[in-house]
Amino acid sequence: MKKIAVITSGGDSPGMNAAIRAAVRVALAQGVEVWGIRNGYAGMIADDMIRLDSRSVGDIIQKGGTFLGTARSEEFKTLTGRQKAAENLHSRGIEGLIVTGGDGSLTGAKLLSELGIKFVGLPGTIDNDIWGTDFTIGFDTAVNTALDAINKLRDTASSHGRVILVEVMGRHCGWIALTAGLAGGAEIILVPEEPFNQEDISKKLLESRAKGKQYSIIVVAEGAGSALELGQYIRANSGLETRVSVLGHIQRGGAPTAFDRLLASRLAETAVRALMAGKTDIMIGFRNNQCVEVPIADAVGKKKEIDPELYRLADVLSK
Ligand code: F6P
């Protein structure tokens, strides 16, 4: 393979730049020409691509977001859109792709490969919801961002003796909530994977007050429900003074942690080597501190469940 392209797609995540940098430099070291596709699959359809050299990816390892840009493309979901995208790659002589993104982006790559484009995927999303990898690129940074917010909210919650609910991202999955909540010492963690009822939460809060707890932090995964609505319910039903903080897209930005930079660099190197070896339709995952090849059909269309042991521990430690 003489020419490949790198692309980031779907929601951005901290560490995507580190992945692009590593993919480009590993490919260049093997004498391969590298192109960057701008703004995800939308840019592939629009033929918006730039040639990348080693300098093009300098000074980006420490930056959040993706310097190539990203998008969620509706047109790429159609066969006509994908045919246009594949034609653009073929006409430039691009034979393979390194795709960094979440479930939708990797599913898109799988469909594109049916049109003759080889690819290796990297799991890039803050949600950590991709099957076949212990961690996704960006998750650790997002957890640390949420944790920083929880630490700060704890200061003010304790000063005022309030209940503070903090809503975190994660789409349909509770990994960010569980991990940040456990690390932040939250009293209650609500995730979509574990059913709960509002009345029990109010009761639990009143019981913990009776036991001497002066304030409470509740971490709510966005997929578990609205923290604003739950906050209103708690205030009305328990009489406790309640405030709500929805963290939103702040969790998607910021300098990637050392963990995310290393993860991205290691996964990207393995991905380029696999592509060069003629492999396709795989994702490089990270399991037990090793980069592993995961057939793409196994990785997409499934949700990685939260770790029940972590959930149990969070519950024990919240007493
Ligand atoms: O998948 C990453 C994620 O940040 C989710 O946690 C969140 O639900 C969603 O993307 C938000 O998407 P958008 O940036 O399109 O609003």
XYZ file of C-alpha atoms and ligand atoms in Angstrom:
335
model
C 0.000 0.000 0.000
C 1.510 3.312 -1.096
C -1.108 5.865 -0.089
C -3.410 6.008 2.912
C -5.678 8.596 4.541
C -6.562 9.397 8.119
C -9.971 10.596 9.211
C -11.722 11.488 12.452
C -15.475 11.169 12.535
C -18.455 11.611 14.845
C -18.117 13.435 18.167
C -14.572 14.626 18.819
C -12.633 13.269 21.776
C -9.397 14.361 23.459
C -6.557 12.276 22.088
C -7.779 12.211 18.480
C -4.925 14.564 17.552
C -2.408 12.263 19.213
C -3.846 9.371 17.170
C -3.570 11.316 13.893
C -0.005 12.357 14.719
C 1.080 8.810 15.477
C -0.665 7.322 12.434
C 0.908 9.901 10.112
C 4.420 9.526 11.484
C 4.360 5.721 11.584
C 3.084 5.606 7.977
C 5.646 8.160 6.759
C 8.423 6.144 8.405
C 7.358 3.240 6.197
C 7.519 5.360 3.037
C 3.759 5.666 2.692
C 2.074 8.860 1.447
C -0.533 10.174 3.896
C -3.601 12.312 3.330
C -5.851 13.905 5.936
C -9.583 14.017 5.289
C -11.225 17.104 6.745
C -14.516 17.151 8.616
C -15.182 13.424 8.709
C -17.145 11.567 6.059
C -18.708 14.854 4.900
C -15.221 15.927 3.807
C -14.629 12.580 2.119
C -17.769 13.130 0.041
C -16.746 16.746 -0.691
C -13.211 15.602 -1.617
C -11.800 17.895 1.083
C -8.384 16.320 1.707
C -4.898 17.603 2.453
C -1.505 15.998 2.086
C 0.148 15.499 5.479
C 3.810 15.446 6.332
C 5.580 15.131 9.640
C 5.392 18.885 10.286
C 1.640 19.008 9.610
C 1.110 17.005 12.779
C 3.591 18.919 14.958
C 2.324 20.771 18.047
C -0.960 18.859 18.225
C -0.295 16.008 20.679
C -1.322 18.234 23.593
C -4.475 19.635 21.999
C -8.045 18.478 22.496
C -10.453 18.200 19.563
C -9.223 17.120 16.143
C -7.265 19.438 13.872
C -8.751 17.673 10.846
C -12.263 18.573 11.971
C -15.088 16.083 12.331
C -18.792 15.803 11.551
C -21.766 13.501 11.660
C -22.712 13.038 7.980
C -26.261 12.088 6.979
C -25.241 11.801 3.312
C -22.672 9.131 4.133
C -25.485 6.947 5.453
C -26.778 6.659 1.867
C -25.177 4.355 -0.705
C -24.898 7.263 -3.159
C -22.975 9.294 -0.585
C -20.595 6.424 0.124
C -20.071 5.784 -3.589
C -19.102 9.428 -4.082
C -16.709 9.173 -1.116
C -15.143 5.942 -2.407
C -14.695 7.431 -5.893
C -12.835 10.410 -4.403
C -10.465 8.060 -2.584
C -9.965 5.842 -5.650
C -9.241 8.814 -7.911
C -6.460 9.954 -5.563
C -5.057 6.444 -5.359
C -5.844 6.138 -1.643
C -6.131 2.452 -0.827
C -6.520 2.392 2.934
C -7.915 4.400 5.805
C -7.263 4.863 9.496
C -10.626 5.854 10.965
C -10.924 7.194 14.507
C -14.429 7.491 15.908
C -17.260 5.868 17.765
C -19.720 3.147 16.852
C -21.413 5.083 14.012
C -18.094 6.049 12.435
C -16.718 2.521 12.555
C -19.978 1.189 11.116
C -19.560 3.727 8.299
C -16.044 2.446 7.605
C -17.351 -1.112 7.447
C -19.888 -0.088 4.794
C -17.209 1.802 2.850
C -14.978 -1.253 2.775
C -17.695 -2.994 0.755
C -16.757 -0.496 -1.980
C -13.118 -1.584 -1.992
C -11.511 0.690 0.613
C -9.486 -1.107 3.259
C -9.592 0.306 6.761
C -8.467 -0.142 10.334
C -10.502 1.586 13.021
C -9.538 3.185 16.326
C -12.091 3.595 19.130
C -12.402 7.358 19.627
C -15.194 8.562 21.882
C -15.475 9.916 25.398
C -18.294 7.442 26.104
C -16.131 4.275 26.464
C -19.048 2.314 25.026
C -17.261 0.341 22.307
C -17.144 -3.402 22.644
C -13.730 -5.075 22.377
C -11.633 -2.438 24.113
C -11.159 -1.674 27.794
C -10.761 2.025 27.010
C -11.656 4.388 24.192
C -9.541 7.387 23.251
C -10.838 10.429 25.176
C -12.625 8.614 27.976
C -9.914 9.154 30.585
C -9.722 12.885 29.840
C -13.512 13.263 30.002
C -13.605 11.397 33.322
C -10.943 13.705 34.738
C -12.847 16.763 33.520
C -16.012 15.482 35.192
C -14.025 14.638 38.323
C -12.605 18.149 38.510
C -16.159 19.524 38.345
C -17.352 17.084 41.029
C -14.503 18.160 43.332
C -15.517 21.790 42.926
C -19.215 21.090 43.362
C -18.382 19.190 46.545
C -16.808 22.347 48.026
C -19.928 24.407 47.530
C -22.334 21.553 48.369
C -20.609 21.056 51.714
C -20.518 24.798 52.496
C -24.276 25.107 51.967
C -25.375 21.656 53.103
C -27.031 21.037 49.735
C -27.749 18.150 47.420
C -25.974 18.755 44.128
C -26.797 16.700 41.067
C -24.216 16.676 38.309
C -25.225 15.383 34.891
C -22.476 13.894 32.759
C -22.361 12.680 29.149
C -22.122 9.112 27.919
C -25.075 8.839 25.563
C -26.788 5.487 26.387
C -24.003 4.312 28.612
C -22.932 4.936 32.216
C -19.145 4.607 32.046
C -18.319 8.284 32.569
C -20.834 8.610 35.414
C -19.686 5.447 37.146
C -15.964 6.158 36.885
C -16.086 9.861 37.741
C -18.676 9.218 40.453
C -16.612 6.492 42.100
C -13.413 8.528 41.916
C -15.260 11.615 43.168
C -16.866 9.864 46.132
C -20.436 10.493 44.962
C -23.150 9.334 47.294
C -25.418 8.203 44.467
C -24.530 7.292 40.877
C -27.324 6.861 38.355
C -26.581 4.989 35.141
C -28.883 3.735 32.372
C -27.768 0.153 33.001
C -29.159 0.075 36.567
C -32.849 0.846 37.141
C -33.740 3.217 39.984
C -36.761 5.022 41.297
C -36.946 8.619 42.407
C -38.718 7.892 45.662
C -35.908 5.575 46.827
C -33.362 8.279 46.062
C -35.232 10.862 48.138
C -35.489 8.363 50.998
C -31.806 7.504 50.794
C -30.873 11.191 50.952
C -33.027 11.787 54.030
C -31.619 8.680 55.720
C -28.061 9.826 55.102
C -28.900 13.240 56.601
C -30.281 11.454 59.650
C -26.982 9.566 59.906
C -25.034 12.813 59.924
C -24.116 13.434 56.276
C -24.345 17.170 55.732
C -24.480 17.241 51.944
C -24.719 14.910 48.960
C -23.360 14.604 45.443
C -25.410 12.667 42.901
C -23.847 11.870 39.533
C -26.406 11.288 36.795
C -25.485 9.797 33.421
C -27.400 11.629 30.689
C -28.741 8.271 29.497
C -30.275 7.598 32.921
C -32.554 10.633 32.834
C -32.588 14.372 33.302
C -30.733 15.670 36.360
C -32.876 18.836 36.218
C -36.102 16.851 36.498
C -34.732 14.596 39.208
C -33.466 17.641 41.117
C -36.953 19.171 41.057
C -38.450 15.923 42.294
C -35.967 15.618 45.148
C -36.521 19.188 46.251
C -40.315 18.759 46.199
C -40.303 15.383 47.922
C -37.549 15.651 50.474
C -37.480 19.373 51.203
C -33.693 19.273 50.832
C -32.049 22.242 49.189
C -31.025 21.054 45.749
C -28.949 22.404 42.860
C -28.193 20.944 39.439
C -25.171 21.251 37.193
C -25.217 19.889 33.636
C -21.623 19.606 32.442
C -22.338 19.167 28.729
C -19.695 19.651 26.047
C -17.015 20.841 28.444
C -16.380 17.097 28.838
C -15.419 16.806 25.178
C -12.639 19.390 25.262
C -9.335 20.035 26.938
C -5.802 18.722 26.747
C -5.762 14.914 26.644
C -4.386 13.178 29.716
C -1.111 11.267 29.502
C -3.151 8.064 29.443
C -5.161 9.160 26.403
C -2.055 10.350 24.539
C -0.283 7.041 25.120
C -3.379 5.019 24.306
C -3.921 6.955 21.058
C -0.259 6.662 20.041
C -0.050 2.932 20.734
C -3.354 2.097 19.049
C -2.516 4.223 16.001
C 0.867 2.600 15.516
C -0.680 -0.866 15.670
C -3.429 0.229 13.271
C -1.007 1.490 10.621
C 1.114 -1.656 10.869
C -2.006 -3.813 10.485
C -3.175 -1.820 7.441
C 0.278 -2.149 5.870
C 0.126 -5.893 6.464
C -3.017 -5.944 4.300
C -5.517 -6.272 7.133
C -8.904 -4.621 6.928
C -12.261 -4.534 8.693
C -10.729 -4.559 12.135
C -10.559 -2.178 15.066
C -7.509 -1.965 17.287
C -8.664 -2.250 20.873
C -6.780 -2.108 24.157
C -7.191 -5.042 26.509
C -5.082 -5.976 29.510
C -2.517 -3.321 28.569
C -2.076 -4.740 25.050
C -3.199 -3.547 21.638
C -5.440 -6.206 20.110
C -7.162 -6.700 16.768
C -10.935 -6.905 17.005
C -13.013 -7.915 13.947
C -15.131 -4.881 13.163
C -18.292 -6.984 13.037
C -17.698 -7.815 16.723
C -16.996 -4.233 17.761
C -19.928 -2.345 16.243
C -23.635 -2.489 16.939
C -23.110 -3.639 20.531
C -22.809 -1.749 23.747
C -20.038 -2.407 26.216
C -21.694 -2.894 29.577
C -20.424 -1.074 32.639
C -18.357 -3.128 35.060
C -20.761 -4.433 37.746
C -17.853 -4.729 40.206
C -17.178 -0.994 39.973
C -20.855 -0.269 40.463
C -20.962 -2.505 43.535
C -17.836 -0.877 44.974
C -19.256 2.615 44.423
C -22.334 1.580 46.376
C -20.318 0.104 49.287
C -18.107 3.187 49.524
C -20.997 5.640 49.459
C -22.350 4.562 52.869
O -20.665 10.357 21.814
C -20.064 11.433 22.439
C -21.100 12.389 22.967
O -20.442 13.461 23.591
C -22.155 11.790 23.894
O -21.665 11.604 25.195
C -23.259 12.798 23.788
O -24.507 12.216 24.091
C -23.180 13.216 22.342
O -21.864 12.906 21.896
C -23.446 14.676 22.078
O -23.429 14.865 20.701
P -23.351 16.291 19.991
O -21.954 16.795 20.136
O -23.714 16.006 18.586
O -24.311 17.169 20.718
